[in-house]
Amino acid sequence: MKDAGETINVAFTYDRKLWRRAMTGWWRSVVPNAPFAQRAIFWAVVWGAIGFLAGAITMFGLTPYYVLAGLAGAGMLIGVFAYLQRTRMARFWDVVGAHWDRAGETRAVFGPEGIALTDQVSQRELAWSAVDAVVPVRGGTVFRSGISMTVVPDAALPEGLDAKRFRGRINQWRQG
């Protein structure tokens, strides 16, 4: 970063809760939420199809109890999957956290050319063309570049610079 007068300097450490929220921001920057009406129609069609299938099965001599037992079994499988996913994600965050604990404090310099990130285990520089999305999350800002992300906590911003103005300045630089 050339002109120190035009740069924004921040320093921060890993915050597990913020990174979990950031992952949601990262995901939504890739696959945004569908509009409510679209989701409502989708689920109405899904449940209509399940109801139709349940009715069709009973026409072939199976009692509704079998249909209910099948739905309960599907619900149990979904519950087991959700439990396993939650425990796996906890392990994932432990591994990510161990890396960031080794990295220590991250120093980031944002400027007209891009981002320079330095910590105790790595140095990275990203031109603005490498930053695919800048997404707000509660407590911070997510920078997505491909499958990687950087999360800048709002609390790390320089005094007098709020998150909205920070993202505004970033977006000005990104647009050139």
PDB file of C-alpha atoms in Angstrom:
ATOM      1  CA  MET A   1       0.000   0.000   0.000  1.00  0.00           C
ATOM      2  CA  LYS A   2       1.653   3.179  -1.158  1.00  0.00           C
ATOM      3  CA  ASP A   3      -0.104   6.213   0.295  1.00  0.00           C
ATOM      4  CA  ALA A   4      -0.371   5.855   4.088  1.00  0.00           C
ATOM      5  CA  GLY A   5      -2.827   8.774   4.142  1.00  0.00           C
ATOM      6  CA  GLU A   6      -5.304   6.767   2.067  1.00  0.00           C
ATOM      7  CA  THR A   7      -5.036   3.487   3.931  1.00  0.00           C
ATOM      8  CA  ILE A   8      -7.097   1.964   6.718  1.00  0.00           C
ATOM      9  CA  ASN A   9      -5.032  -0.021   9.227  1.00  0.00           C
ATOM     10  CA  VAL A  10      -6.596  -2.555  11.565  1.00  0.00           C
ATOM     11  CA  ALA A  11      -5.339  -5.256  13.919  1.00  0.00           C
ATOM     12  CA  PHE A  12      -7.457  -8.109  15.254  1.00  0.00           C
ATOM     13  CA  THR A  13      -7.350 -11.658  16.590  1.00  0.00           C
ATOM     14  CA  TYR A  14      -9.526 -14.689  15.873  1.00  0.00           C
ATOM     15  CA  ASP A  15     -13.032 -14.565  17.357  1.00  0.00           C
ATOM     16  CA  ARG A  16     -14.789 -17.939  17.038  1.00  0.00           C
ATOM     17  CA  LYS A  17     -18.321 -16.536  17.328  1.00  0.00           C
ATOM     18  CA  LEU A  18     -17.658 -13.851  14.730  1.00  0.00           C
ATOM     19  CA  TRP A  19     -16.121 -16.381  12.331  1.00  0.00           C
ATOM     20  CA  ARG A  20     -19.202 -18.614  12.648  1.00  0.00           C
ATOM     21  CA  ARG A  21     -21.408 -15.660  11.694  1.00  0.00           C
ATOM     22  CA  ALA A  22     -18.918 -14.787   8.968  1.00  0.00           C
ATOM     23  CA  MET A  23     -19.298 -18.237   7.433  1.00  0.00           C
ATOM     24  CA  THR A  24     -23.004 -17.484   7.005  1.00  0.00           C
ATOM     25  CA  GLY A  25     -22.077 -14.162   5.380  1.00  0.00           C
ATOM     26  CA  TRP A  26     -19.589 -15.968   3.140  1.00  0.00           C
ATOM     27  CA  TRP A  27     -22.225 -18.516   2.144  1.00  0.00           C
ATOM     28  CA  ARG A  28     -24.856 -15.858   1.428  1.00  0.00           C
ATOM     29  CA  SER A  29     -22.390 -13.925  -0.728  1.00  0.00           C
ATOM     30  CA  VAL A  30     -22.233 -17.033  -2.939  1.00  0.00           C
ATOM     31  CA  VAL A  31     -25.844 -18.298  -2.646  1.00  0.00           C
ATOM     32  CA  PRO A  32     -28.175 -15.477  -1.591  1.00  0.00           C
ATOM     33  CA  ASN A  33     -31.457 -16.243   0.155  1.00  0.00           C
ATOM     34  CA  ALA A  34     -34.339 -16.888  -2.208  1.00  0.00           C
ATOM     35  CA  PRO A  35     -37.307 -14.522  -1.855  1.00  0.00           C
ATOM     36  CA  PHE A  36     -39.912 -15.620   0.717  1.00  0.00           C
ATOM     37  CA  ALA A  37     -42.606 -16.268  -1.905  1.00  0.00           C
ATOM     38  CA  GLN A  38     -40.263 -18.538  -3.866  1.00  0.00           C
ATOM     39  CA  ARG A  39     -39.373 -20.535  -0.740  1.00  0.00           C
ATOM     40  CA  ALA A  40     -43.054 -20.767   0.291  1.00  0.00           C
ATOM     41  CA  ILE A  41     -44.061 -22.088  -3.132  1.00  0.00           C
ATOM     42  CA  PHE A  42     -41.182 -24.591  -3.130  1.00  0.00           C
ATOM     43  CA  TRP A  43     -42.126 -26.009   0.275  1.00  0.00           C
ATOM     44  CA  ALA A  44     -45.850 -26.056  -0.618  1.00  0.00           C
ATOM     45  CA  VAL A  45     -44.977 -28.167  -3.670  1.00  0.00           C
ATOM     46  CA  VAL A  46     -42.743 -30.475  -1.591  1.00  0.00           C
ATOM     47  CA  TRP A  47     -45.393 -31.042   1.094  1.00  0.00           C
ATOM     48  CA  GLY A  48     -48.099 -31.384  -1.567  1.00  0.00           C
ATOM     49  CA  ALA A  49     -46.041 -34.095  -3.256  1.00  0.00           C
ATOM     50  CA  ILE A  50     -45.524 -35.874   0.081  1.00  0.00           C
ATOM     51  CA  GLY A  51     -49.281 -35.701   0.739  1.00  0.00           C
ATOM     52  CA  PHE A  52     -50.048 -36.996  -2.751  1.00  0.00           C
ATOM     53  CA  LEU A  53     -47.538 -39.822  -2.315  1.00  0.00           C
ATOM     54  CA  ALA A  54     -49.006 -40.702   1.079  1.00  0.00           C
ATOM     55  CA  GLY A  55     -52.481 -40.836  -0.463  1.00  0.00           C
ATOM     56  CA  ALA A  56     -51.269 -42.916  -3.395  1.00  0.00           C
ATOM     57  CA  ILE A  57     -49.566 -45.399  -1.060  1.00  0.00           C
ATOM     58  CA  THR A  58     -52.767 -45.918   0.932  1.00  0.00           C
ATOM     59  CA  MET A  59     -54.600 -46.692  -2.327  1.00  0.00           C
ATOM     60  CA  PHE A  60     -52.325 -49.719  -2.782  1.00  0.00           C
ATOM     61  CA  GLY A  61     -53.398 -51.268   0.509  1.00  0.00           C
ATOM     62  CA  LEU A  62     -50.898 -49.809   2.949  1.00  0.00           C
ATOM     63  CA  THR A  63     -52.456 -48.227   5.960  1.00  0.00           C
ATOM     64  CA  PRO A  64     -51.792 -44.595   6.829  1.00  0.00           C
ATOM     65  CA  TYR A  65     -49.818 -45.850   9.835  1.00  0.00           C
ATOM     66  CA  TYR A  66     -47.063 -47.056   7.519  1.00  0.00           C
ATOM     67  CA  VAL A  67     -46.970 -43.661   5.863  1.00  0.00           C
ATOM     68  CA  LEU A  68     -46.740 -41.949   9.260  1.00  0.00           C
ATOM     69  CA  ALA A  69     -44.026 -44.390  10.351  1.00  0.00           C
ATOM     70  CA  GLY A  70     -42.068 -43.619   7.162  1.00  0.00           C
ATOM     71  CA  LEU A  71     -42.380 -39.866   7.761  1.00  0.00           C
ATOM     72  CA  ALA A  72     -41.297 -40.321  11.401  1.00  0.00           C
ATOM     73  CA  GLY A  73     -38.301 -42.362  10.226  1.00  0.00           C
ATOM     74  CA  ALA A  74     -37.363 -39.645   7.725  1.00  0.00           C
ATOM     75  CA  GLY A  75     -37.650 -37.063  10.505  1.00  0.00           C
ATOM     76  CA  MET A  76     -35.372 -39.166  12.705  1.00  0.00           C
ATOM     77  CA  LEU A  77     -32.786 -39.415   9.918  1.00  0.00           C
ATOM     78  CA  ILE A  78     -32.895 -35.637   9.477  1.00  0.00           C
ATOM     79  CA  GLY A  79     -32.383 -35.228  13.243  1.00  0.00           C
ATOM     80  CA  VAL A  80     -29.389 -37.600  13.244  1.00  0.00           C
ATOM     81  CA  PHE A  81     -27.900 -35.764  10.263  1.00  0.00           C
ATOM     82  CA  ALA A  82     -28.379 -32.397  12.003  1.00  0.00           C
ATOM     83  CA  TYR A  83     -26.688 -33.727  15.171  1.00  0.00           C
ATOM     84  CA  LEU A  84     -23.726 -35.133  13.229  1.00  0.00           C
ATOM     85  CA  GLN A  85     -23.410 -31.944  11.181  1.00  0.00           C
ATOM     86  CA  ARG A  86     -23.364 -29.819  14.335  1.00  0.00           C
ATOM     87  CA  THR A  87     -20.673 -31.955  15.980  1.00  0.00           C
ATOM     88  CA  ARG A  88     -18.600 -31.986  12.790  1.00  0.00           C
ATOM     89  CA  MET A  89     -18.860 -28.217  12.463  1.00  0.00           C
ATOM     90  CA  ALA A  90     -17.725 -27.833  16.078  1.00  0.00           C
ATOM     91  CA  ARG A  91     -14.634 -29.899  15.183  1.00  0.00           C
ATOM     92  CA  PHE A  92     -14.145 -27.779  12.049  1.00  0.00           C
ATOM     93  CA  TRP A  93     -14.182 -24.571  14.125  1.00  0.00           C
ATOM     94  CA  ASP A  94     -11.705 -26.114  16.574  1.00  0.00           C
ATOM     95  CA  VAL A  95      -9.279 -26.809  13.703  1.00  0.00           C
ATOM     96  CA  VAL A  96      -9.766 -23.348  12.194  1.00  0.00           C
ATOM     97  CA  GLY A  97      -9.379 -21.793  15.641  1.00  0.00           C
ATOM     98  CA  ALA A  98      -6.139 -23.669  16.284  1.00  0.00           C
ATOM     99  CA  HIS A  99      -4.689 -22.184  13.100  1.00  0.00           C
ATOM    100  CA  TRP A 100      -5.734 -18.654  14.015  1.00  0.00           C
ATOM    101  CA  ASP A 101      -4.449 -19.105  17.569  1.00  0.00           C
ATOM    102  CA  ARG A 102      -1.010 -19.854  16.060  1.00  0.00           C
ATOM    103  CA  ALA A 103      -1.382 -16.876  13.713  1.00  0.00           C
ATOM    104  CA  GLY A 104      -1.877 -14.497  16.630  1.00  0.00           C
ATOM    105  CA  GLU A 105      -2.736 -10.931  15.784  1.00  0.00           C
ATOM    106  CA  THR A 106      -3.566 -10.144  12.171  1.00  0.00           C
ATOM    107  CA  ARG A 107      -2.604  -6.742  10.822  1.00  0.00           C
ATOM    108  CA  ALA A 108      -4.549  -5.623   7.775  1.00  0.00           C
ATOM    109  CA  VAL A 109      -3.890  -2.617   5.579  1.00  0.00           C
ATOM    110  CA  PHE A 110      -6.684  -1.617   3.201  1.00  0.00           C
ATOM    111  CA  GLY A 111      -5.858   0.836   0.439  1.00  0.00           C
ATOM    112  CA  PRO A 112      -6.576   1.794  -3.158  1.00  0.00           C
ATOM    113  CA  GLU A 113      -4.641  -1.215  -4.527  1.00  0.00           C
ATOM    114  CA  GLY A 114      -6.159  -3.874  -2.263  1.00  0.00           C
ATOM    115  CA  ILE A 115      -5.547  -5.604   1.047  1.00  0.00           C
ATOM    116  CA  ALA A 116      -2.275  -6.598   2.721  1.00  0.00           C
ATOM    117  CA  LEU A 117      -2.640  -9.100   5.571  1.00  0.00           C
ATOM    118  CA  THR A 118       0.176 -10.110   7.902  1.00  0.00           C
ATOM    119  CA  ASP A 119       0.161 -12.401  10.934  1.00  0.00           C
ATOM    120  CA  GLN A 120       2.698 -14.622  12.699  1.00  0.00           C
ATOM    121  CA  VAL A 121       2.342 -17.469  10.181  1.00  0.00           C
ATOM    122  CA  SER A 122       1.574 -15.845   6.830  1.00  0.00           C
ATOM    123  CA  GLN A 123       1.522 -12.810   4.574  1.00  0.00           C
ATOM    124  CA  ARG A 124      -1.088 -12.274   1.879  1.00  0.00           C
ATOM    125  CA  GLU A 125      -1.847  -9.507  -0.550  1.00  0.00           C
ATOM    126  CA  LEU A 126      -5.092  -9.273  -2.479  1.00  0.00           C
ATOM    127  CA  ALA A 127      -5.794  -6.855  -5.295  1.00  0.00           C
ATOM    128  CA  TRP A 128      -9.366  -5.592  -5.264  1.00  0.00           C
ATOM    129  CA  SER A 129     -10.045  -7.670  -8.376  1.00  0.00           C
ATOM    130  CA  ALA A 130      -9.422 -10.761  -6.213  1.00  0.00           C
ATOM    131  CA  VAL A 131     -12.107  -9.781  -3.689  1.00  0.00           C
ATOM    132  CA  ASP A 132     -15.388 -11.306  -4.850  1.00  0.00           C
ATOM    133  CA  ALA A 133     -17.650  -9.939  -2.116  1.00  0.00           C
ATOM    134  CA  VAL A 134     -17.716  -7.603   0.875  1.00  0.00           C
ATOM    135  CA  VAL A 135     -20.552  -8.649   3.162  1.00  0.00           C
ATOM    136  CA  PRO A 136     -21.682  -7.207   6.493  1.00  0.00           C
ATOM    137  CA  VAL A 137     -22.347  -9.600   9.379  1.00  0.00           C
ATOM    138  CA  ARG A 138     -23.307  -8.795  12.940  1.00  0.00           C
ATOM    139  CA  GLY A 139     -20.085  -7.527  14.499  1.00  0.00           C
ATOM    140  CA  GLY A 140     -17.907  -7.411  11.399  1.00  0.00           C
ATOM    141  CA  THR A 141     -17.256  -7.388   7.668  1.00  0.00           C
ATOM    142  CA  VAL A 142     -16.492 -10.470   5.567  1.00  0.00           C
ATOM    143  CA  PHE A 143     -14.153 -10.256   2.585  1.00  0.00           C
ATOM    144  CA  ARG A 144     -14.556 -13.265   0.276  1.00  0.00           C
ATOM    145  CA  SER A 145     -11.889 -14.182  -2.243  1.00  0.00           C
ATOM    146  CA  GLY A 146     -12.658 -17.480  -3.926  1.00  0.00           C
ATOM    147  CA  ILE A 147     -13.197 -19.977  -1.147  1.00  0.00           C
ATOM    148  CA  SER A 148     -11.199 -18.035   1.433  1.00  0.00           C
ATOM    149  CA  MET A 149     -12.433 -15.265   3.658  1.00  0.00           C
ATOM    150  CA  THR A 150     -11.111 -12.591   5.939  1.00  0.00           C
ATOM    151  CA  VAL A 151     -13.249 -11.229   8.741  1.00  0.00           C
ATOM    152  CA  VAL A 152     -12.612  -7.762  10.127  1.00  0.00           C
ATOM    153  CA  PRO A 153     -14.333  -7.160  13.476  1.00  0.00           C
ATOM    154  CA  ASP A 154     -16.123  -3.827  13.769  1.00  0.00           C
ATOM    155  CA  ALA A 155     -14.322  -3.310  17.092  1.00  0.00           C
ATOM    156  CA  ALA A 156     -10.950  -3.320  15.269  1.00  0.00           C
ATOM    157  CA  LEU A 157     -11.806  -0.355  13.058  1.00  0.00           C
ATOM    158  CA  PRO A 158      -9.994   2.907  13.754  1.00  0.00           C
ATOM    159  CA  GLU A 159     -11.676   5.355  16.074  1.00  0.00           C
ATOM    160  CA  GLY A 160     -14.225   7.477  14.222  1.00  0.00           C
ATOM    161  CA  LEU A 161     -14.747   4.946  11.405  1.00  0.00           C
ATOM    162  CA  ASP A 162     -17.929   2.912  11.665  1.00  0.00           C
ATOM    163  CA  ALA A 163     -18.554  -0.311   9.751  1.00  0.00           C
ATOM    164  CA  LYS A 164     -20.897   1.261   7.199  1.00  0.00           C
ATOM    165  CA  ARG A 165     -18.384   3.983   6.254  1.00  0.00           C
ATOM    166  CA  PHE A 166     -15.601   1.355   6.203  1.00  0.00           C
ATOM    167  CA  ARG A 167     -17.502  -0.814   3.712  1.00  0.00           C
ATOM    168  CA  GLY A 168     -18.393   2.293   1.691  1.00  0.00           C
ATOM    169  CA  ARG A 169     -14.708   3.209   1.370  1.00  0.00           C
ATOM    170  CA  ILE A 170     -13.813  -0.387   0.486  1.00  0.00           C
ATOM    171  CA  ASN A 171     -16.469  -0.457  -2.229  1.00  0.00           C
ATOM    172  CA  GLN A 172     -15.155   2.834  -3.674  1.00  0.00           C
ATOM    173  CA  TRP A 173     -11.695   1.278  -3.947  1.00  0.00           C
ATOM    174  CA  ARG A 174     -13.127  -1.906  -5.442  1.00  0.00           C
ATOM    175  CA  GLN A 175     -14.976   0.035  -8.119  1.00  0.00           C
ATOM    176  CA  GLY A 176     -11.810   1.950  -8.966  1.00  0.00           C
TER     177      GLY A 176
END
